XYZ file of C-alpha atoms in Angstrom:
705
model
C -2.745 18.523 -17.543
C -5.195 20.941 -16.857
C -7.693 18.895 -13.873
C -10.482 19.154 -15.978
C -8.983 17.576 -18.882
C -7.421 14.251 -16.122
C -10.886 14.674 -14.489
C -13.004 14.400 -17.985
C -9.550 11.556 -18.787
C -11.333 9.178 -15.701
C -14.771 9.894 -16.328
C -14.766 9.025 -19.799
C -12.557 5.573 -19.308
C -15.511 4.868 -16.747
C -18.331 6.466 -19.253
C -16.991 4.315 -21.745
C -16.500 0.463 -20.259
C -19.181 0.589 -18.480
C -22.755 2.846 -18.970
C -22.644 1.932 -23.237
C -21.830 -1.274 -22.602
C -24.488 -2.115 -19.954
C -27.128 -0.391 -22.420
C -26.647 -3.280 -24.538
C -25.761 -6.300 -22.282
C -27.485 -9.380 -22.696
C -29.114 -10.414 -19.316
C -27.213 -13.301 -17.651
C -27.097 -17.179 -18.511
C -29.619 -18.825 -16.530
C -26.089 -20.961 -14.944
C -24.546 -17.720 -14.558
C -27.676 -16.090 -12.432
C -27.569 -19.465 -10.654
C -23.702 -19.135 -9.714
C -23.881 -15.777 -8.677
C -27.085 -17.039 -6.178
C -24.875 -18.860 -3.829
C -22.020 -17.479 -1.574
C -18.773 -17.119 -2.387
C -16.189 -19.516 -0.686
C -12.249 -19.820 -0.673
C -10.619 -21.623 -1.860
C -9.207 -24.596 0.159
C -5.494 -23.543 0.928
C -3.828 -26.573 -0.551
C -4.921 -25.253 -3.991
C -4.928 -21.226 -3.308
C -3.080 -19.313 -6.325
C -0.869 -16.606 -5.119
C 1.148 -14.699 -7.974
C 2.574 -12.014 -6.308
C 6.298 -14.644 -5.141
C 7.050 -15.535 -8.789
C 5.005 -13.627 -11.281
C 4.186 -16.849 -12.253
C 1.717 -18.190 -10.173
C 1.858 -20.794 -7.345
C 0.638 -22.867 -4.464
C 0.648 -20.627 -1.608
C 0.967 -23.591 0.880
C 4.424 -24.252 -0.882
C 5.402 -20.503 -0.465
C 8.164 -19.981 1.469
C 7.571 -16.934 3.633
C 4.578 -15.382 4.332
C 1.722 -13.962 1.981
C -1.708 -12.393 2.887
C -4.521 -12.411 0.194
C -7.832 -10.632 0.012
C -10.058 -12.224 -2.531
C -12.239 -9.826 -4.654
C -14.785 -11.203 -2.994
C -14.370 -9.468 0.270
C -13.037 -6.927 -1.006
C -16.762 -6.437 -2.598
C -18.462 -7.067 0.392
C -16.376 -4.735 3.015
C -16.614 -1.648 -0.346
C -14.543 0.567 1.889
C -13.843 3.723 0.930
C -10.263 3.866 1.858
C -7.757 1.213 1.170
C -6.594 1.588 5.255
C -9.848 -0.140 6.269
C -9.597 -3.338 3.990
C -5.323 -3.743 4.508
C -5.865 -3.593 8.248
C -7.288 -7.143 7.894
C -4.046 -8.485 6.974
C -1.732 -9.150 9.864
C 0.768 -7.002 10.373
C -0.311 -4.628 8.670
C -1.297 -0.826 10.029
C -2.119 2.320 7.720
C -3.450 4.786 9.477
C -5.070 7.510 8.272
C -4.729 10.402 7.443
C -7.380 13.808 5.744
C -9.095 12.334 3.411
C -6.922 9.952 1.029
C -3.486 10.476 2.626
C -2.236 8.085 4.866
C 0.971 6.453 6.826
C 2.035 2.968 6.776
C 2.750 0.441 8.664
C 4.183 -3.277 7.899
C 5.981 -5.016 9.563
C 7.401 -1.883 11.208
C 7.027 1.163 12.779
C 4.551 4.161 11.098
C 6.269 5.756 9.074
C 6.661 9.029 7.758
C 9.268 11.248 5.169
C 10.956 9.755 2.591
C 11.841 6.769 5.101
C 7.477 5.895 4.740
C 7.690 6.829 1.051
C 10.960 4.206 0.330
C 10.339 0.822 2.791
C 6.949 0.044 1.064
C 6.571 -1.791 -2.225
C 2.832 -0.774 -4.057
C 2.531 -2.854 -6.846
C -0.759 -2.890 -9.464
C -0.170 -6.552 -10.867
C 3.833 -6.917 -10.718
C 4.786 -3.299 -11.611
C 5.576 -0.662 -9.195
C 2.761 1.893 -9.866
C 5.855 4.693 -8.497
C 9.171 4.600 -9.990
C 12.571 3.819 -7.382
C 13.524 6.862 -5.957
C 10.187 8.894 -6.867
C 7.677 7.130 -4.269
C 5.234 9.044 -2.510
C 4.258 8.553 1.529
C -0.200 8.618 0.041
C 0.893 6.024 -2.545
C -1.897 4.139 -1.788
C -3.903 6.983 -3.139
C -2.921 5.771 -7.060
C -4.579 2.106 -6.048
C -7.636 1.267 -7.478
C -8.902 -0.906 -4.915
C -12.085 -1.317 -5.429
C -12.822 -3.105 -8.123
C -9.584 -4.995 -7.774
C -9.260 -8.896 -8.387
C -7.808 -8.911 -5.537
C -4.846 -8.011 -3.050
C -1.349 -9.828 -2.026
C 0.758 -8.479 0.799
C 4.232 -9.742 1.697
C 5.522 -9.185 5.081
C 9.610 -8.388 5.425
C 11.902 -8.170 2.519
C 10.289 -8.639 -1.243
C 11.176 -12.166 -3.126
C 13.979 -11.263 -5.368
C 11.977 -10.227 -8.023
C 11.497 -6.957 -6.820
C 14.122 -4.504 -5.453
C 14.092 -1.046 -3.511
C 11.076 -0.240 -1.737
C 10.231 -4.167 -1.369
C 11.798 -3.229 1.958
C 9.400 -3.635 4.545
C 6.950 -5.013 2.498
C 5.347 -4.589 -0.073
C 1.417 -4.507 -1.480
C 0.363 -5.697 -4.441
C -2.687 -4.793 -6.688
C -4.389 -7.453 -9.061
C -6.755 -6.267 -11.708
C -9.967 -7.988 -11.761
C -9.673 -9.643 -15.017
C -12.290 -10.209 -17.783
C -15.396 -12.784 -17.293
C -15.805 -15.482 -19.191
C -19.804 -13.873 -20.159
C -21.316 -11.044 -20.489
C -22.144 -9.120 -17.100
C -21.725 -5.996 -16.039
C -22.780 -4.080 -12.139
C -23.390 -0.581 -11.142
C -22.876 0.123 -7.779
C -24.450 3.380 -5.626
C -23.289 4.267 -2.031
C -24.079 6.902 -0.207
C -23.108 8.568 3.542
C -22.557 11.165 6.675
C -21.311 13.787 5.575
C -21.906 13.823 1.995
C -20.396 11.080 0.540
C -21.482 9.616 -2.477
C -20.104 7.166 -4.839
C -20.542 4.942 -8.279
C -18.554 2.268 -9.014
C -18.943 0.492 -11.928
C -17.394 -2.598 -13.907
C -18.602 -4.132 -17.433
C -16.727 -7.310 -18.657
C -17.049 -10.031 -21.402
C -14.830 -12.695 -23.233
C -15.000 -12.966 -27.060
C -13.547 -16.606 -28.400
C -12.908 -17.296 -32.058
C -11.359 -20.220 -32.988
C -7.809 -21.498 -30.259
C -7.494 -17.837 -28.915
C -9.610 -15.215 -26.676
C -10.209 -11.784 -25.929
C -11.562 -10.378 -22.859
C -12.130 -7.430 -21.757
C -12.981 -4.982 -18.696
C -13.492 -1.889 -18.171
C -14.204 -0.526 -14.159
C -14.563 3.085 -12.561
C -15.267 4.473 -9.586
C -16.102 8.432 -8.642
C -16.012 10.048 -5.209
C -17.161 12.505 -3.207
C -17.070 13.021 0.495
C -17.657 16.030 2.464
C -15.848 15.430 5.673
C -16.465 15.362 8.065
C -13.904 18.401 9.995
C -14.281 22.454 8.469
C -13.035 22.904 4.749
C -11.874 19.361 4.428
C -13.337 16.323 1.765
C -12.129 14.963 -1.741
C -13.274 14.546 -5.101
C -11.857 11.534 -6.498
C -12.466 9.703 -10.531
C -10.404 5.973 -11.262
C -10.590 4.476 -14.624
C -9.204 0.882 -15.748
C -8.983 -1.295 -18.733
C -8.378 -3.970 -19.117
C -7.732 -6.364 -21.839
C -6.171 -10.483 -22.003
C -5.646 -12.203 -25.055
C -5.288 -15.828 -24.700
C -3.704 -18.598 -27.362
C -2.513 -22.140 -26.730
C 1.107 -20.920 -25.862
C 0.996 -17.088 -25.507
C -0.612 -14.874 -23.363
C -1.308 -10.993 -23.141
C -2.477 -8.795 -20.404
C -2.359 -5.019 -20.610
C -3.935 -2.387 -18.451
C -4.411 1.315 -18.127
C -5.351 2.548 -14.912
C -5.863 6.424 -14.281
C -6.355 8.667 -11.276
C -7.322 12.677 -10.564
C -7.651 13.725 -6.698
C -9.124 17.085 -6.269
C -8.710 17.233 -2.136
C -9.420 19.695 0.856
C -7.038 19.142 3.366
C -7.797 18.754 7.756
C -4.623 19.170 9.506
C -3.572 18.102 12.732
C -6.223 19.463 15.677
C -4.529 19.697 19.006
C -7.984 16.923 20.120
C -9.423 13.942 19.181
C -11.462 14.057 22.243
C -13.066 17.857 22.354
C -15.678 18.387 19.067
C -14.987 21.551 18.683
C -11.386 21.152 18.474
C -11.550 18.144 16.247
C -13.990 19.185 13.970
C -11.925 22.378 13.112
C -9.230 22.607 10.284
C -6.538 24.823 11.725
C -4.727 24.866 8.151
C -8.745 25.677 6.106
C -6.015 27.099 3.242
C -4.751 23.600 2.715
C -5.076 21.109 -0.279
C -3.527 18.770 -2.524
C -3.989 17.884 -6.054
C -2.653 14.590 -7.670
C -2.888 12.523 -10.932
C -1.505 9.582 -12.134
C -2.035 7.759 -15.529
C 0.342 4.047 -15.665
C -0.242 1.812 -18.514
C 1.441 -2.332 -18.995
C 1.679 -4.979 -21.222
C 2.274 -8.767 -19.700
C 3.088 -10.925 -22.463
C 3.556 -14.470 -21.503
C 4.399 -17.239 -23.783
C 5.701 -21.456 -23.102
C 7.890 -22.033 -25.609
C 7.889 -25.656 -24.129
C 10.038 -28.021 -22.946
C 9.351 -26.038 -19.207
C 10.645 -22.950 -20.803
C 8.784 -19.509 -20.867
C 9.125 -16.555 -21.058
C 7.802 -12.637 -19.721
C 7.846 -9.327 -21.260
C 6.235 -6.863 -19.706
C 6.515 -3.121 -20.667
C 4.922 -0.370 -19.081
C 4.992 3.505 -19.100
C 3.471 6.057 -15.912
C 2.814 9.183 -15.585
C 2.192 11.308 -12.152
C 2.011 14.981 -10.956
C 1.201 16.458 -7.469
C 0.527 19.915 -6.567
C -0.028 20.127 -2.460
C 0.558 22.496 0.124
C 2.437 21.303 3.385
C 0.567 22.360 6.122
C 2.316 20.830 8.985
C 5.092 22.105 7.916
C 6.386 25.669 9.499
C 5.686 28.507 6.798
C 3.469 25.649 5.090
C 5.047 26.098 1.817
C 4.117 24.616 -1.495
C 5.190 21.152 -2.975
C 5.198 20.343 -6.371
C 6.171 17.200 -7.949
C 6.285 14.583 -10.488
C 7.891 12.088 -12.496
C 7.337 9.910 -15.648
C 8.733 6.551 -16.510
C 9.669 3.389 -18.554
C 10.403 0.117 -18.477
C 10.844 -3.212 -19.062
C 10.399 -6.240 -16.950
C 11.664 -9.290 -17.878
C 12.350 -13.335 -17.092
C 12.937 -16.670 -18.109
C 11.760 -19.487 -16.564
C 13.177 -23.241 -16.489
C 11.280 -26.405 -15.381
C 14.483 -28.601 -14.755
C 13.313 -32.222 -13.955
C 12.418 -33.638 -10.645
C 10.143 -30.697 -9.968
C 13.201 -27.611 -9.774
C 12.762 -24.074 -11.202
C 14.966 -21.679 -12.390
C 13.876 -18.020 -13.233
C 16.176 -15.486 -14.132
C 15.697 -11.509 -15.816
C 16.708 -8.444 -15.834
C 14.289 -5.128 -14.566
C 15.745 -1.847 -16.273
C 13.898 1.188 -15.681
C 13.990 4.802 -16.764
C 12.857 8.025 -15.016
C 12.784 12.016 -15.290
C 11.115 13.383 -12.735
C 11.479 16.995 -10.962
C 10.382 18.607 -7.471
C 9.584 22.673 -6.083
C 9.238 24.250 -2.865
C 7.495 27.676 -2.679
C 7.063 29.409 0.873
C 5.044 32.873 0.184
C 4.062 33.111 3.600
C 6.180 35.104 5.678
C 9.587 33.783 6.999
C 9.490 31.837 10.211
C 11.435 30.477 13.254
C 14.498 28.152 12.130
C 15.520 29.248 9.322
C 11.926 28.873 7.719
C 12.320 31.194 5.517
C 10.223 33.026 2.377
C 11.151 32.311 -1.443
C 11.659 29.439 -3.793
C 13.040 26.758 -1.315
C 13.771 23.884 -4.027
C 13.330 23.155 -7.620
C 15.651 20.466 -9.387
C 14.988 18.098 -11.918
C 16.679 14.395 -11.197
C 16.978 11.555 -14.750
C 17.491 7.886 -13.286
C 18.330 4.880 -14.798
C 17.867 0.951 -12.148
C 19.080 -2.051 -13.744
C 18.660 -5.031 -12.090
C 19.650 -8.510 -12.935
C 18.121 -11.304 -10.877
C 17.725 -14.787 -10.191
C 14.976 -16.914 -8.380
C 14.952 -20.861 -8.251
C 13.529 -23.880 -6.269
C 14.994 -26.672 -5.636
C 12.717 -30.246 -4.550
C 15.465 -31.883 -1.937
C 12.529 -34.039 -1.282
C 9.006 -35.089 -1.347
C 8.073 -33.269 0.607
C 10.722 -30.383 0.828
C 11.676 -27.692 -0.763
C 14.277 -25.188 -1.011
C 14.085 -21.598 -3.027
C 17.281 -19.420 -3.147
C 17.277 -15.866 -5.169
C 19.400 -13.085 -5.133
C 19.169 -9.765 -7.292
C 21.597 -6.966 -8.255
C 20.328 -3.588 -8.144
C 22.279 -0.697 -9.761
C 20.449 2.733 -9.238
C 22.252 5.810 -11.257
C 20.638 9.523 -10.479
C 21.410 12.578 -12.166
C 20.983 15.533 -10.502
C 20.502 19.218 -11.973
C 19.784 22.397 -9.183
C 17.948 25.295 -11.417
C 19.465 27.640 -8.472
C 21.864 29.053 -6.264
C 24.057 26.047 -5.189
C 23.734 27.377 -1.441
C 22.152 27.614 1.872
C 19.199 29.892 2.152
C 17.857 30.152 5.423
C 17.895 26.171 7.158
C 17.384 24.623 3.099
C 20.844 23.429 1.464
C 20.587 23.778 -2.513
C 23.785 20.753 -3.435
C 25.238 21.682 -6.587
C 24.832 19.884 -9.591
C 25.873 16.011 -9.065
C 25.811 12.344 -10.167
C 24.868 9.794 -7.671
C 25.473 5.481 -8.363
C 23.979 2.969 -5.721
C 24.682 -0.760 -6.167
C 22.650 -3.532 -3.557
C 22.728 -7.150 -3.616
C 19.816 -8.491 -1.458
C 19.708 -12.291 -0.814
C 17.240 -14.866 -0.376
C 17.259 -18.439 1.176
C 14.047 -19.539 2.064
C 12.524 -23.951 2.780
C 9.177 -25.113 2.931
C 8.653 -28.946 4.335
C 4.508 -30.030 4.382
C 4.717 -32.377 6.888
C 0.991 -32.578 6.251
C -1.514 -30.663 5.357
C -2.657 -29.427 8.546
C 1.169 -28.075 9.089
C 3.114 -26.493 6.765
C 6.683 -24.925 8.111
C 8.083 -22.669 6.821
C 12.011 -20.075 7.392
C 13.312 -18.002 5.232
C 16.551 -15.017 5.065
C 16.691 -12.586 3.555
C 18.532 -8.864 3.272
C 16.414 -6.237 1.475
C 18.074 -2.330 0.284
C 16.706 0.569 -1.391
C 18.417 3.014 -2.437
C 18.059 6.262 -0.839
C 15.273 8.267 -2.254
C 15.712 11.558 -4.176
C 14.504 13.247 -1.956
C 17.068 11.879 0.656
C 19.312 13.119 -1.251
C 18.667 16.349 -2.507
C 16.466 17.846 -1.177
C 18.580 18.702 2.209
C 19.069 21.013 5.192
C 21.516 23.156 7.076
C 24.866 20.620 7.721
C 23.635 17.999 5.277
C 26.205 15.942 2.939
C 24.209 13.573 -0.579
C 28.020 11.887 -0.317
C 27.658 10.439 3.171
C 23.917 9.553 2.478
C 24.419 5.505 2.141
C 21.826 2.714 1.195
C 19.332 1.598 3.607
C 20.099 -2.627 4.237
C 17.489 -4.902 6.380
C 17.729 -8.513 8.185
C 15.234 -10.402 8.074
C 14.967 -13.899 9.730
C 11.329 -15.673 9.672
C 10.330 -18.268 10.908
C 6.572 -20.001 10.129
C 3.660 -21.753 10.000
C 0.392 -22.663 7.592
C -2.240 -25.842 7.174
C -5.329 -26.424 6.964
C -7.459 -28.956 9.415
C -11.410 -29.345 8.264
C -12.450 -26.029 6.983
C -9.541 -24.179 9.497
C -7.430 -22.368 7.858
C -3.960 -20.624 9.515
C -0.832 -19.373 8.909
C 1.617 -18.069 11.671
C 4.682 -16.465 11.691
C 7.607 -14.607 13.837
C 10.646 -13.113 12.788
C 13.893 -11.035 13.875
C 14.568 -7.798 11.889
C 17.605 -5.400 11.552
C 17.989 -2.331 9.948
C 21.313 0.073 9.362
C 22.091 3.648 7.319
C 18.759 5.489 8.405
C 19.287 8.733 7.698
C 17.431 11.580 9.061
C 17.728 14.534 10.712
C 16.702 15.111 14.229
C 15.876 18.183 16.442
C 19.196 19.283 17.010
C 19.207 20.005 13.429
C 21.885 17.248 13.059
C 22.023 14.281 10.202
C 21.979 11.048 11.241
C 22.884 8.684 8.785
C 23.703 5.563 10.627
C 20.871 4.856 12.547
C 19.971 1.679 12.913
C 16.580 -0.103 14.355
C 16.117 -3.400 15.855
C 12.619 -5.588 14.438
C 10.956 -8.572 15.797
C 7.608 -10.045 16.410
C 4.695 -12.875 16.053
C 1.889 -12.883 13.339
C -1.556 -14.956 13.187
C -3.887 -14.692 11.235
C -6.993 -17.996 10.728
C -10.013 -18.335 9.305
C -12.905 -21.415 10.408
C -16.055 -22.144 9.802
C -18.358 -21.829 12.766
C -21.672 -23.907 13.557
C -25.267 -22.705 12.448
C -23.919 -20.700 9.575
C -21.395 -18.654 11.552
C -17.875 -17.875 10.623
C -15.401 -16.719 12.092
C -11.787 -14.625 11.092
C -8.855 -13.202 12.726
C -5.514 -11.308 12.162
C -3.309 -10.083 15.042
C 0.413 -9.090 15.526
C 2.702 -8.410 18.324
C 6.127 -6.541 17.454
C 8.659 -5.015 19.194
C 10.282 -2.029 17.591
C 13.085 -0.872 19.180
C 15.785 1.799 18.561
C 19.480 0.315 18.412
C 21.716 3.593 18.522
C 21.629 6.544 20.882
C 21.273 9.986 19.624
C 20.642 12.715 22.677
C 19.086 16.511 21.997
C 20.419 19.293 23.967
C 18.222 21.561 22.097
C 15.917 23.637 24.774
C 12.681 22.016 25.307
C 13.084 19.293 22.884
C 14.268 16.327 25.293
C 10.872 14.229 24.023
C 12.473 14.385 20.811
C 16.349 12.180 22.296
C 16.576 8.552 21.295
C 17.908 6.115 23.500
C 19.221 2.583 22.623
C 16.501 0.518 23.050
C 13.561 2.818 23.010
C 10.308 2.022 21.462
C 10.196 3.605 18.620
C 7.167 6.191 18.394
C 3.956 4.992 16.323
C 4.771 1.570 16.801
C 2.001 0.452 18.773
C 2.917 -3.420 20.090
C -0.420 -5.457 19.517
C -2.750 -4.887 16.570
C -5.644 -7.211 15.842
C -8.850 -7.873 13.565
C -11.386 -9.789 14.447
C -14.508 -10.919 12.386
C -17.888 -12.579 13.241
C -19.852 -13.674 10.093
C -22.687 -14.676 9.832
C -24.901 -15.845 5.739
C -29.254 -16.161 5.804
C -31.704 -17.036 3.931
C -30.108 -19.568 2.429
C -26.446 -18.236 1.002
C -28.333 -14.560 0.180
C -27.133 -12.968 2.844
C -24.022 -12.156 4.725
C -23.507 -10.419 8.123
C -20.438 -9.178 9.726
C -18.984 -7.823 12.685
C -15.367 -5.963 13.550
C -13.669 -5.256 16.198
C -10.886 -3.760 15.620
C -8.088 -3.751 17.957
C -5.198 -0.612 18.363
C -2.710 -0.949 20.841
C -1.054 2.198 22.687
C 2.089 3.512 21.355
C 4.145 5.928 22.565
C 4.210 9.502 20.733
C 7.758 10.463 20.946
C 11.047 8.911 20.213
C 12.582 9.582 23.990
C 9.139 7.791 25.192
C 7.468 10.092 27.039
C 4.011 10.836 25.460
C 1.405 7.852 24.963
C -1.596 7.120 22.660
C -3.862 5.082 24.690
C -5.146 3.086 21.807
C -8.261 2.008 21.120
C -10.996 -0.670 20.489
C -13.424 0.111 17.030
C -16.936 -2.240 16.475
C -18.265 -2.234 12.634
C -20.756 -4.034 11.911
C -21.521 -5.012 7.820
C -24.374 -6.328 5.659
C -24.904 -7.529 2.315
C -28.207 -8.983 0.712
C -29.387 -10.213 -2.989
C -32.785 -8.948 -3.215
C -32.622 -10.726 -6.230
C -30.652 -11.802 -8.906
C -29.563 -8.384 -10.282
C -30.415 -6.599 -7.396
C -28.321 -6.927 -3.758
C -28.239 -3.851 -1.221
C -25.823 -3.089 1.161
C -25.089 -1.339 4.096
C -22.123 -0.208 6.973
C -21.759 0.949 10.506
C -18.765 2.152 11.158
C -17.476 3.009 15.051
C -20.862 2.178 16.667
C -20.404 3.190 19.881
C -19.166 6.495 18.568
C -16.066 6.209 20.234
C -13.470 8.852 19.882
C -9.716 8.017 18.587
C -6.900 9.056 16.334
C -6.329 7.398 13.540
C -2.721 8.730 13.610
C -1.461 10.658 17.364
C 1.803 12.706 16.778
C 4.035 14.602 19.156
C 5.878 16.906 17.090
C 7.988 19.798 17.965
C 7.948 23.220 15.897
C 10.792 26.309 16.726
C 10.933 28.239 20.022
C 8.477 29.405 21.627
C 6.256 27.556 20.256
C 7.946 24.065 21.719
C 6.507 20.935 22.083
C 2.885 19.154 21.615
C 0.671 16.490 20.697
C -0.613 16.725 17.097
C -4.126 13.866 16.304
C -5.305 12.798 12.836
C -9.352 12.362 14.806
C -11.296 9.219 13.555
C -14.724 10.651 12.677
C -17.558 8.918 14.889
C -20.865 6.559 14.757
C -21.084 7.089 10.376
C -24.143 4.609 9.049
C -23.540 4.031 4.839
C -25.962 2.068 2.455
C -26.197 0.773 -1.238
C -26.819 -0.742 -3.520
C -25.963 -3.082 -6.852
C -27.376 -3.425 -9.997
C -26.222 -6.124 -11.947
C -27.329 -6.349 -15.598
């Protein structure tokens, strides 16, 4: 698929979904106008509904585990250029931004890289994974249409029995924006420093005929960012169509999403303080081109007598081509896959408030990966030529059961079990041998079986104090790149499924407008597979994780309000691995050491103010990033940073709003990501950074039709 065609698909969806409809959109009804002028208030926590836990929707207060929710109103107020600025408002989440749309994620974990970063987190769109199991991408949020989302739900730690591979350290569920009951349309434009331009649009209506309704929404996002570093920047286009059919006993929700990205990438810098260095780009040749298309339809039918059935068929395809600027030799990687599957569940409500949900998830994937180095051979076995060229066909079958038992008027027990079977059929398209440091295993078939139980308990002491506890195991089959993108001395048969055991205790409640949720957790992970700096293959690495998390929101006096989230975590190695290679001692692992890129304290505090009878809102945000070690031996430290951001939004008329944000108010020099990296001698080890941008003013307007 050509880049021009992909760009046309995304732009075409936006035009078809938005502009023609805007031109014929009737004026909002008087009642709808008045609602638009009122300040948007969050639902009381007792009534807040979340859908990620079971797929059918349940009250957040009785959910037996943590769950954070970012509302659609908050999404549209923050108007973040990248998902990181929005998601990092939730406790336990630390997404570190790289160049352009690139990022690395931490959810109750260190910031994980490579296949560990790709496989440890599950990214969903309306409950459907955005990428196939085994083929995840560490930058997967680039595929999300967060700008026009209806909400985002975040689960920290293992997901429920409904979610399998990749829902290990946590999951993020992007909820598409539902169709409106009355005709509406919005067009938002934004400009900022470094040539930033963004145009978002959405249009929606619902048609009712007899006892059935048909809801339609189309949304698009067009972005252009010149980048604050030399030879950097990106253009991105996103489009989404949603159709809802609602009848007395049947609902259907269908979405079609397409994403295209063309990026000129800036590589790591050796300093984040010296503008002559951090504004430069040592890798002006680096780039990333990617596209994705997804379609899914959730069909839910009420069978009566407390029985419901849900079927969600889906299909997706994606591809990516990028220069691996972070690797010696700078090879080019091409990868992609197409896949299809079916999520199915049957829910039965028993007398006494009990519930049983059983289901089977199936998925088939056909994927490929090519890696070619065109530059001259460099030290350490980074040779010129084709490193890898392989195809993988994958099958996943996962039956599960999720149950809720009413033990008393205020007590619920949740128990679930998922059994996930994964089969990889790998075909090597090159000679099966060792070329430099790159090992190409012979064609083979690998299978993995992972049972993951979960047990949770919730007790409502009062609306002000609701306690919950849960025990869970999560597991993930290795990513295909773990198994078949090997290096010297590796054996795919020695690589096992990664397993994480978790215990959590927490409470939530609401009192006089104040809402809170606090939790504490302890986790142990085994079968952490990686290649150490000696060149040895570690297949039984172990880590420990414990921490505390809190989020709170409350109204204050004189139209002020406050919201905050914070997490204190301790992520450590639970094994020892001494590096003996000269110059690489900083990568030695000692049991009990902090894992690198694992800040202990991360927090976010927002003070808001509503003015002019609810027509305007302003917010000041304080983002605190604690210090963390940059290397495995805990010898190189990043000192952390504090950033302040200002945002405001004001409704001039019922059809026109203006907004602005001032990022990094005090022009703090900081690093979005700090790392310590070892290259083959004589280069050795040195710090490297993705520098953060300086002070920047963004402004725009929203027109409603």
